[in-house]
PDB file of C-alpha atoms in Angstrom:
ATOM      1  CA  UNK A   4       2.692 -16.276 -23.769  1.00 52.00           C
ATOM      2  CA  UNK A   5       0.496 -13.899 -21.448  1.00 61.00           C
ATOM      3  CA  UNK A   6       0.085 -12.633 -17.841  1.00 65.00           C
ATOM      4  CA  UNK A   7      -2.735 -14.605 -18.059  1.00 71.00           C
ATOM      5  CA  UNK A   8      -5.006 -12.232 -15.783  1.00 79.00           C
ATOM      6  CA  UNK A   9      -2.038 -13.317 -12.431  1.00 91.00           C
ATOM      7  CA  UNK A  10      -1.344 -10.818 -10.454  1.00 95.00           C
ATOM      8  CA  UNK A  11       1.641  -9.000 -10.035  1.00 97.00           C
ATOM      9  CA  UNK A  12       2.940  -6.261  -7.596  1.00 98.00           C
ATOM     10  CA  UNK A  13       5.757  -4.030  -8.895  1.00 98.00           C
ATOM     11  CA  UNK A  14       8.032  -2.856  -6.335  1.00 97.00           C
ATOM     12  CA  UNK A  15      10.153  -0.048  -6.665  1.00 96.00           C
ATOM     13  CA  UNK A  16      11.182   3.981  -6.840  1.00 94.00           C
ATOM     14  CA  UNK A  17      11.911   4.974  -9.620  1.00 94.00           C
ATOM     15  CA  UNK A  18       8.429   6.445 -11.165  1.00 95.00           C
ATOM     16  CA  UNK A  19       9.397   6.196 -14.631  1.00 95.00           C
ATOM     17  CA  UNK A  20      10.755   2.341 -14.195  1.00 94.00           C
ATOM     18  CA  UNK A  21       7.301   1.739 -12.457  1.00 96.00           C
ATOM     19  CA  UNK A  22       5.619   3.220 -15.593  1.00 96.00           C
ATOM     20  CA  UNK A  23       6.941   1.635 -18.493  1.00 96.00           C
ATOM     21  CA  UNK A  24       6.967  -1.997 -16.421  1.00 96.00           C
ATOM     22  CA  UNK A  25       3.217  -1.293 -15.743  1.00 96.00           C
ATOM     23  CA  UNK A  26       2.471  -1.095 -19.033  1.00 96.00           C
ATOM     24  CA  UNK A  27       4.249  -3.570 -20.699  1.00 95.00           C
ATOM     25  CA  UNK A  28       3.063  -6.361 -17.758  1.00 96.00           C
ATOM     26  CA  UNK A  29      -0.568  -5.016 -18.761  1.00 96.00           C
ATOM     27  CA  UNK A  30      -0.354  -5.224 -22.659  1.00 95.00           C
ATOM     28  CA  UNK A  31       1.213  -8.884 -21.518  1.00 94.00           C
ATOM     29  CA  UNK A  32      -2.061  -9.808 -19.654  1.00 95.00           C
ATOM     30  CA  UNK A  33      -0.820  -9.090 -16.169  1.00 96.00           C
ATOM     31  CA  UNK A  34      -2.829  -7.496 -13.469  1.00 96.00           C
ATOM     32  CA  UNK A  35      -0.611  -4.737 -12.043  1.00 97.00           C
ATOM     33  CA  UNK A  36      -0.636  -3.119  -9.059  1.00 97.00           C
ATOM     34  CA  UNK A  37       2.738  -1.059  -7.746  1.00 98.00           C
ATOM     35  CA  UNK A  38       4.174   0.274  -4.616  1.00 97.00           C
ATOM     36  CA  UNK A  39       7.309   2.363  -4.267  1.00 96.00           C
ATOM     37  CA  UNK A  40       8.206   2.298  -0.736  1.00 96.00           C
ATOM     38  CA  UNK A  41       9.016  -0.930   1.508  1.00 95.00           C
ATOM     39  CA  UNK A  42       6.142  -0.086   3.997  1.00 95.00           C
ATOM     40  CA  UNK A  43       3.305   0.183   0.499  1.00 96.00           C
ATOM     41  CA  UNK A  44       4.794  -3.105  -0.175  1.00 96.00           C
ATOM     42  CA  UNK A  45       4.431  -4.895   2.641  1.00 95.00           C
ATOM     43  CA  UNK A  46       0.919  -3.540   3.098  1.00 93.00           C
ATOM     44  CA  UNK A  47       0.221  -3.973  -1.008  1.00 95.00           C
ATOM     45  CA  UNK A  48       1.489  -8.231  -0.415  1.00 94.00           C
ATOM     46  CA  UNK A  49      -1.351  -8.512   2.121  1.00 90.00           C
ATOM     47  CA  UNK A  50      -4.573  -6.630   0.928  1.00 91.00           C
ATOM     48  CA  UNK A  51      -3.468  -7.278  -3.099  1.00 92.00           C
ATOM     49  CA  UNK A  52      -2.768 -10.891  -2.957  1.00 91.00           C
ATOM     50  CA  UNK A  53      -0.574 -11.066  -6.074  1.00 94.00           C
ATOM     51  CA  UNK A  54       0.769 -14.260  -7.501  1.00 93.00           C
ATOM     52  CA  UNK A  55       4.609 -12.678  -7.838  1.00 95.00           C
ATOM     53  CA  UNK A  56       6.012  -9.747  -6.511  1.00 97.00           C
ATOM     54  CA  UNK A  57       8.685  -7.929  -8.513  1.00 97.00           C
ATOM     55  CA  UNK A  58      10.649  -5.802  -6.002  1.00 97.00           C
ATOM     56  CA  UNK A  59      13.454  -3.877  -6.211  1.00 93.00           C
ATOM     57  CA  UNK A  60      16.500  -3.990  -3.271  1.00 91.00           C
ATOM     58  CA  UNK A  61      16.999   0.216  -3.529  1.00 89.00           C
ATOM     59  CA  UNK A  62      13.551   1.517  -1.749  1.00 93.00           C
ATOM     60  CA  UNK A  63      13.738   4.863   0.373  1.00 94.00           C
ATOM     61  CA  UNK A  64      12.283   3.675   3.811  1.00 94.00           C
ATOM     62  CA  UNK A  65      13.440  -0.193   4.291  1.00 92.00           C
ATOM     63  CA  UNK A  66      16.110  -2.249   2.699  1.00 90.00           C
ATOM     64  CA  UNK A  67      14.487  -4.824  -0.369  1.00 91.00           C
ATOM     65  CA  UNK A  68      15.803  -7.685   2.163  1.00 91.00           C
ATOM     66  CA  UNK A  69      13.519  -6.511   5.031  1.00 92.00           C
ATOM     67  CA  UNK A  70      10.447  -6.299   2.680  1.00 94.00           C
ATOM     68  CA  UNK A  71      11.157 -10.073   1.799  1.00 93.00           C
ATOM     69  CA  UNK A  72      11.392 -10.815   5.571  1.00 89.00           C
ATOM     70  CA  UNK A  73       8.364  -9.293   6.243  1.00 91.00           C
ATOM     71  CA  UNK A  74       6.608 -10.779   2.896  1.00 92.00           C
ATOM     72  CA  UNK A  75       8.018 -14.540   3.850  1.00 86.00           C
ATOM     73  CA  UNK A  76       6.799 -14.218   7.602  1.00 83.00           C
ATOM     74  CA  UNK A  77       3.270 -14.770   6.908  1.00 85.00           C
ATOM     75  CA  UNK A  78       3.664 -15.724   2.999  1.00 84.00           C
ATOM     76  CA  UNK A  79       5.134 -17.941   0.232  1.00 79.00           C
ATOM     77  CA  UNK A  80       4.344 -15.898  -2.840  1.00 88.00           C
ATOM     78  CA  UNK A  81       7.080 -15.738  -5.335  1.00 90.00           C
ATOM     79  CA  UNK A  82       9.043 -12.926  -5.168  1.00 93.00           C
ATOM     80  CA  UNK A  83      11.745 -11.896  -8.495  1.00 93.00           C
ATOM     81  CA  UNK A  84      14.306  -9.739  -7.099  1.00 93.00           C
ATOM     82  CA  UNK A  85      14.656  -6.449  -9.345  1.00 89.00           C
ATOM     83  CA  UNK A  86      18.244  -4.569  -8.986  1.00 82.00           C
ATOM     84  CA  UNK A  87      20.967  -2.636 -10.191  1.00 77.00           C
ATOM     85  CA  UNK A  88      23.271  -4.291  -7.693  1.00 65.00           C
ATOM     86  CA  UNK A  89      25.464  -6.450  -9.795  1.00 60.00           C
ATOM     87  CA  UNK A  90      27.620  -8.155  -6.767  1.00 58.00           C
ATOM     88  CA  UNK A  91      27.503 -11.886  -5.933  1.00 59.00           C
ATOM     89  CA  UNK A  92      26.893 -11.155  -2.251  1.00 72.00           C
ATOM     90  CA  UNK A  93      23.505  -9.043  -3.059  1.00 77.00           C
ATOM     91  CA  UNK A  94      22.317 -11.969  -5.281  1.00 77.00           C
ATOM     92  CA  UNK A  95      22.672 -14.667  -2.584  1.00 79.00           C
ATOM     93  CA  UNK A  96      21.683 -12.525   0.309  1.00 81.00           C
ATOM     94  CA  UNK A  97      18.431 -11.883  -1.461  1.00 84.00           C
ATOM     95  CA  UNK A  98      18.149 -15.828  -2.310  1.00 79.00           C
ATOM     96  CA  UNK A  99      19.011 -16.556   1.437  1.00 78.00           C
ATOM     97  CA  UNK A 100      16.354 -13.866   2.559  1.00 81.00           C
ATOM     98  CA  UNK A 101      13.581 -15.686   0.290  1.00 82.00           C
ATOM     99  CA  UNK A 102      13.757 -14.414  -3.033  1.00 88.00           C
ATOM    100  CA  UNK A 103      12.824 -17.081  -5.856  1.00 85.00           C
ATOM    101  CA  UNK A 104      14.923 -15.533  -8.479  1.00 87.00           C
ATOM    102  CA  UNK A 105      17.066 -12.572  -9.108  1.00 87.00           C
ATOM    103  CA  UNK A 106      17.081 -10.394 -12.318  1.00 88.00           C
ATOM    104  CA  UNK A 107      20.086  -7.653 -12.857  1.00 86.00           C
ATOM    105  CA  UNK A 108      19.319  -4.024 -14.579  1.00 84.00           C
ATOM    106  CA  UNK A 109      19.088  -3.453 -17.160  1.00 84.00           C
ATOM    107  CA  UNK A 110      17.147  -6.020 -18.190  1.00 87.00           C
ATOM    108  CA  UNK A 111      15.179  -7.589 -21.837  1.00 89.00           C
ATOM    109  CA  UNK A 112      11.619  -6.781 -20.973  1.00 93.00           C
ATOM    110  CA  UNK A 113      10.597 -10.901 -22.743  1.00 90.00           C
ATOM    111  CA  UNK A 114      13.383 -12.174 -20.451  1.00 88.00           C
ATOM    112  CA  UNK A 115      11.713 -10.836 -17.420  1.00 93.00           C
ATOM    113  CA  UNK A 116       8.197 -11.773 -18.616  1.00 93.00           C
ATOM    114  CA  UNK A 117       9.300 -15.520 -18.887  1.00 88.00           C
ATOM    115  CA  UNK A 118      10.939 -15.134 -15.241  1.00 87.00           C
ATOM    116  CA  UNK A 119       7.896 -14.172 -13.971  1.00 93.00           C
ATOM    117  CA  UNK A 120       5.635 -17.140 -15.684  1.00 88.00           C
ATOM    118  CA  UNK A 121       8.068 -19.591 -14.617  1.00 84.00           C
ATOM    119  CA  UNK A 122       7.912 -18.327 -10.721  1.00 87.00           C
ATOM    120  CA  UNK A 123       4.333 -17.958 -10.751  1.00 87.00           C
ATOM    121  CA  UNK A 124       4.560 -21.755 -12.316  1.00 81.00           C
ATOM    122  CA  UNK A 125       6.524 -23.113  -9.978  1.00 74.00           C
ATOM    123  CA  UNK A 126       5.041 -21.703  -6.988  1.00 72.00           C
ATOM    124  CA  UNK A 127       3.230 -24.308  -5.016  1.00 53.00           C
ATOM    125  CA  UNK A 128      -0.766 -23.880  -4.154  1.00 50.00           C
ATOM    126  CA  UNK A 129      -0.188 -22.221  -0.643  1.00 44.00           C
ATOM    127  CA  UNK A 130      -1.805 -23.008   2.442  1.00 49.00           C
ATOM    128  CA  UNK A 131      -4.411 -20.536   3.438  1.00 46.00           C
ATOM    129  CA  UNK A 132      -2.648 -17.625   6.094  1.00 60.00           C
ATOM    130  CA  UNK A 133      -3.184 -14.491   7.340  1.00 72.00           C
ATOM    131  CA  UNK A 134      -0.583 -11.565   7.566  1.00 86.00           C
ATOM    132  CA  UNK A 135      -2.179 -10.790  10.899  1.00 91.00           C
ATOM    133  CA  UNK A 136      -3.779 -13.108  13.623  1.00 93.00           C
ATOM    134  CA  UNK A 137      -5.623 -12.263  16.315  1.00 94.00           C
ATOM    135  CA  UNK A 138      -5.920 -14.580  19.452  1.00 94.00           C
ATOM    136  CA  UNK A 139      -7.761 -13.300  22.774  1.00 94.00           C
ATOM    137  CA  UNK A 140      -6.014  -9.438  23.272  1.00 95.00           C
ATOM    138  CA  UNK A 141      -2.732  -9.948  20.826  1.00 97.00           C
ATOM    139  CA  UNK A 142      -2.819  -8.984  18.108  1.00 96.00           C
ATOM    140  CA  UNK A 143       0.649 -10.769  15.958  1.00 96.00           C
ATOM    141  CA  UNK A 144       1.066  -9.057  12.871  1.00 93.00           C
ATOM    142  CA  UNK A 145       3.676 -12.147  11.083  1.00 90.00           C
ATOM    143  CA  UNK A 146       4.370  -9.622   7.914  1.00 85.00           C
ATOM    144  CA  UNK A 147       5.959  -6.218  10.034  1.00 86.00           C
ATOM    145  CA  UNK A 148       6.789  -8.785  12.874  1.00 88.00           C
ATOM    146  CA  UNK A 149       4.949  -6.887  15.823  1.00 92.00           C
ATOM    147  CA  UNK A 150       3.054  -8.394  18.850  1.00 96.00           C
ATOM    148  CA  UNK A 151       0.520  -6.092  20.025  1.00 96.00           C
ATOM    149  CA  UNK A 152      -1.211  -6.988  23.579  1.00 96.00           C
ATOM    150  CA  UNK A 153      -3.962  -4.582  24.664  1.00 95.00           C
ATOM    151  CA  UNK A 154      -3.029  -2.469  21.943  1.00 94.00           C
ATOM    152  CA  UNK A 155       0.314  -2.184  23.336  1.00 95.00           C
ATOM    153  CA  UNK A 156       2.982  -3.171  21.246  1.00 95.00           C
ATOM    154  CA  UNK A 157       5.494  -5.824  22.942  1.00 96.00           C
ATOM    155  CA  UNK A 158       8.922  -5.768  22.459  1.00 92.00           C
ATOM    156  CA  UNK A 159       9.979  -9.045  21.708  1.00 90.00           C
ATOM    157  CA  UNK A 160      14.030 -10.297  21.423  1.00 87.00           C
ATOM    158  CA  UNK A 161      14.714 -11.864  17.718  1.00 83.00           C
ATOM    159  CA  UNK A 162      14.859 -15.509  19.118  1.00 86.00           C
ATOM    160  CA  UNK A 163      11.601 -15.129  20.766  1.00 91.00           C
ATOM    161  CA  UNK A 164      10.100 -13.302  17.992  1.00 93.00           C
ATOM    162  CA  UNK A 165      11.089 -16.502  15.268  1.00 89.00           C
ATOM    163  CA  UNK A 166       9.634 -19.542  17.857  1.00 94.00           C
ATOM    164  CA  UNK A 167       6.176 -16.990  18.388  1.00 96.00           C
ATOM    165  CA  UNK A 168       6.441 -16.655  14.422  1.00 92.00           C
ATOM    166  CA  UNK A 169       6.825 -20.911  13.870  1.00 92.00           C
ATOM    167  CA  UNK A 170       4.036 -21.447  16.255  1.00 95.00           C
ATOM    168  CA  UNK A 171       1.449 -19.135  14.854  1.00 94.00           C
ATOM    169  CA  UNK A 172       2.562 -20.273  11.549  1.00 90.00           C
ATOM    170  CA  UNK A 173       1.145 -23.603  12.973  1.00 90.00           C
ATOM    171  CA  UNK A 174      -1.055 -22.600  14.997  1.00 91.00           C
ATOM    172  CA  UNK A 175      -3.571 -25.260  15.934  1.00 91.00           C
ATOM    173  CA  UNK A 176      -1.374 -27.557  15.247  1.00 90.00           C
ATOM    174  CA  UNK A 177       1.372 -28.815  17.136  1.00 92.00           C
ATOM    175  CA  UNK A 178       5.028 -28.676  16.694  1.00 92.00           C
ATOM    176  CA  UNK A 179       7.548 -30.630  17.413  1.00 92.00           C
ATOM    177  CA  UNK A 180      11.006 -29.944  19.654  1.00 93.00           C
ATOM    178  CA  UNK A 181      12.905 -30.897  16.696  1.00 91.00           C
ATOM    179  CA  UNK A 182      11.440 -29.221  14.098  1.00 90.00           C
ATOM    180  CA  UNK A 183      11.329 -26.075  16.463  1.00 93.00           C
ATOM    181  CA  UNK A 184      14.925 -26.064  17.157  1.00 90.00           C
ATOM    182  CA  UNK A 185      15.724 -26.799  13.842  1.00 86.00           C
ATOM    183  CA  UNK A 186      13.818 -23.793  12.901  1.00 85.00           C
ATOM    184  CA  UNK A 187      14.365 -21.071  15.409  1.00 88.00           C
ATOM    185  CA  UNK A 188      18.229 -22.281  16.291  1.00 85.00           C
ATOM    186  CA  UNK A 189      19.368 -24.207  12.441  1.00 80.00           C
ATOM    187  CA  UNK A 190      20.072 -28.088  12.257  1.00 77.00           C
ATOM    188  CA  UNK A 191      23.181 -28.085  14.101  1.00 74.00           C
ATOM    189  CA  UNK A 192      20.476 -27.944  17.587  1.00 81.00           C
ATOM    190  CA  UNK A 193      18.451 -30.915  18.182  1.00 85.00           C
ATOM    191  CA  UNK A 194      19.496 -31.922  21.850  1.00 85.00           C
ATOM    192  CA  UNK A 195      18.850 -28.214  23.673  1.00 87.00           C
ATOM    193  CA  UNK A 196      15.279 -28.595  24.792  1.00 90.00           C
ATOM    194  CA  UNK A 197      16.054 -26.214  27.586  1.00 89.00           C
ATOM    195  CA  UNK A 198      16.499 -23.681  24.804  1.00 91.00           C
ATOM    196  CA  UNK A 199      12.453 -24.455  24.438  1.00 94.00           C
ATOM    197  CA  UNK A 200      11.535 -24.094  28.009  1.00 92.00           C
ATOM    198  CA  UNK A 201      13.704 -20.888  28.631  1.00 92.00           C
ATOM    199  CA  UNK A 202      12.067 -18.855  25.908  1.00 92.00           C
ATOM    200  CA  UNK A 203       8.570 -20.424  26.089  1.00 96.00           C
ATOM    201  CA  UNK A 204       8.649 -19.034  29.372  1.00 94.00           C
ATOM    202  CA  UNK A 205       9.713 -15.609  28.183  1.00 93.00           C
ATOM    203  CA  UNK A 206       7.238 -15.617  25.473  1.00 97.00           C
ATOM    204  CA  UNK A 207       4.397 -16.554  28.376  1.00 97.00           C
ATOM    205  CA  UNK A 208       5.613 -14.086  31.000  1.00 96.00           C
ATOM    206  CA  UNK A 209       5.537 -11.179  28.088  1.00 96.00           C
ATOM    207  CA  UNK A 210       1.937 -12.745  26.378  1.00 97.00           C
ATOM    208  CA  UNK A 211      -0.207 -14.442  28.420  1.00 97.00           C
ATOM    209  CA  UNK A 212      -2.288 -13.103  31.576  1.00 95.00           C
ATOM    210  CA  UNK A 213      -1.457 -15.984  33.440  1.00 96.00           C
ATOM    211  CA  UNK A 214       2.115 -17.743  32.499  1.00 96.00           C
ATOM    212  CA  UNK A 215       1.260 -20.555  35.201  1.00 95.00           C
ATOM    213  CA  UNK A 216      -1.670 -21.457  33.220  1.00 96.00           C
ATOM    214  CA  UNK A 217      -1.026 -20.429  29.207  1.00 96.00           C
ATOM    215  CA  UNK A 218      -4.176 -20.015  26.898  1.00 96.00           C
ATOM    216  CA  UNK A 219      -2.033 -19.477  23.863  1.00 97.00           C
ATOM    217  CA  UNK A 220       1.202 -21.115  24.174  1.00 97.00           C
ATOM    218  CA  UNK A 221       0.934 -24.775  25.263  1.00 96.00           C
ATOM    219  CA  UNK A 222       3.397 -27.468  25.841  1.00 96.00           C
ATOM    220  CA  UNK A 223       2.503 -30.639  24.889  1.00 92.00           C
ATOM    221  CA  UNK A 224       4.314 -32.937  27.582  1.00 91.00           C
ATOM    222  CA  UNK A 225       7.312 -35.066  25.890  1.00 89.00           C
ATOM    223  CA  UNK A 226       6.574 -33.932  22.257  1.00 92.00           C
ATOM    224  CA  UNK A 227       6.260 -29.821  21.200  1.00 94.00           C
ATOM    225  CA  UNK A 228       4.099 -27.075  21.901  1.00 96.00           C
ATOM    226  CA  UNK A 229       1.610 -25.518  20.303  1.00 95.00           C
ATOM    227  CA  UNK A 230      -0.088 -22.288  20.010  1.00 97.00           C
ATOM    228  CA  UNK A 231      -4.031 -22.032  20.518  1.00 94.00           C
ATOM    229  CA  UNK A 232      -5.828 -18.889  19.154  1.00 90.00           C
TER     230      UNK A 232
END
């Protein structure tokens, strides 16, 4: 079985590793392209669109586990963790990042061909995003998880960072208090609506021109908020 033309970005740093994989996903059918630092990666995921990424934990300038952060903020591409790291922890800190699947080096060259077919198979059609959105003067960049406003970049705490992140994810569309604690605080929150209201109001004061009267982030009364580009 072939690449069949998919698209595939090889992560990592070691130039002769990059090589050989290269050419062996090309003779397979595979349309290659390869990056060998975390930031190439992250900018390689958006302007490449590949249908896997194969990325290594060991880059130079960010940790593998920030480039899958950065990768699953805006994006649901499979990604097939490459590594040398042989420890249980690695394997399921990489799952619990985002990673689909985790292969150990050395590695059979047909073993990691038939990883990659079966994440590209199972990988759902995804819904149309953007690594970047732009609504009035911000500028949210969901893959390096930046807010710029006026060109000026906003410094944002992590909690307010992952409800901006769910509600631009959404955007449009509103979300509900559950699902928002659920996904900015985890499943054991689902009576601390003031959580919602405290940081909403953070994220407004920090964002919008005028908090009193949001363009961007709007509550919808009894229900969620939403977030309007």
């Amino acid at each position: 079985m072939s690449g069949d033309g998919n698209r595939v970005l090889v992560v990592d740093d070691d130039a002769g590793l990059v090589r050989a994989l290269a050419i062996n996903l090309r003779a397979h059918g595979w349309d290659v392209t390869v990056a060998m630092t975390g930031a190439e990666a992250l900018d390689a995921a958006a302007s490449a669109r590949p249908d896997v990424i194969l990325l290594d934990l060991g880059l130079p300038d960010l940790s593998g586990f920030e480039v899958i952060e950065g990768i699953r903020g805006w994006s649901v591409v499979p990604i097939v963790v490459l590594s040398a790291r042989q420890l249980g922890d690695d394997k399921v800190d990489a799952l619990d990042a985002g990673a689909d699947d985790y292969v150990t080096k050395p590695f059979a060259m047909n073993e990691l061909l038939a990883r990659l077919r079966a994440a590209v198979r199972r990988a759902q059609p995804a819904e149309v995003s953007e690594p970047v959105v732009e609504a009035g003067d911000l500028r949210i960049d969901l893959a390096r998880r930046r807010v710029l406003r006026a060109g000026q970049e906003v410094r944002l705490s992590p909690t307010e960072w992952s409800l901006l992140e769910v509600l631009v994810r959404h955007r449009g569309r509103m979300v509900g208090r559950l699902q928002l604690l659920h996904d900015v605080w985890g499943p054991a929150y689902s009576a601390e609506t003031n959580y919602l209201r405290v940081y909403t109001a953070q994220l407004r004061r920090k964002l919008e021109d005028d908090p009193a009267n949001p363009r961007h982030i709007i509550t919808q009364p009894g229900m969620g908020y939403l977030f309007e580009v």
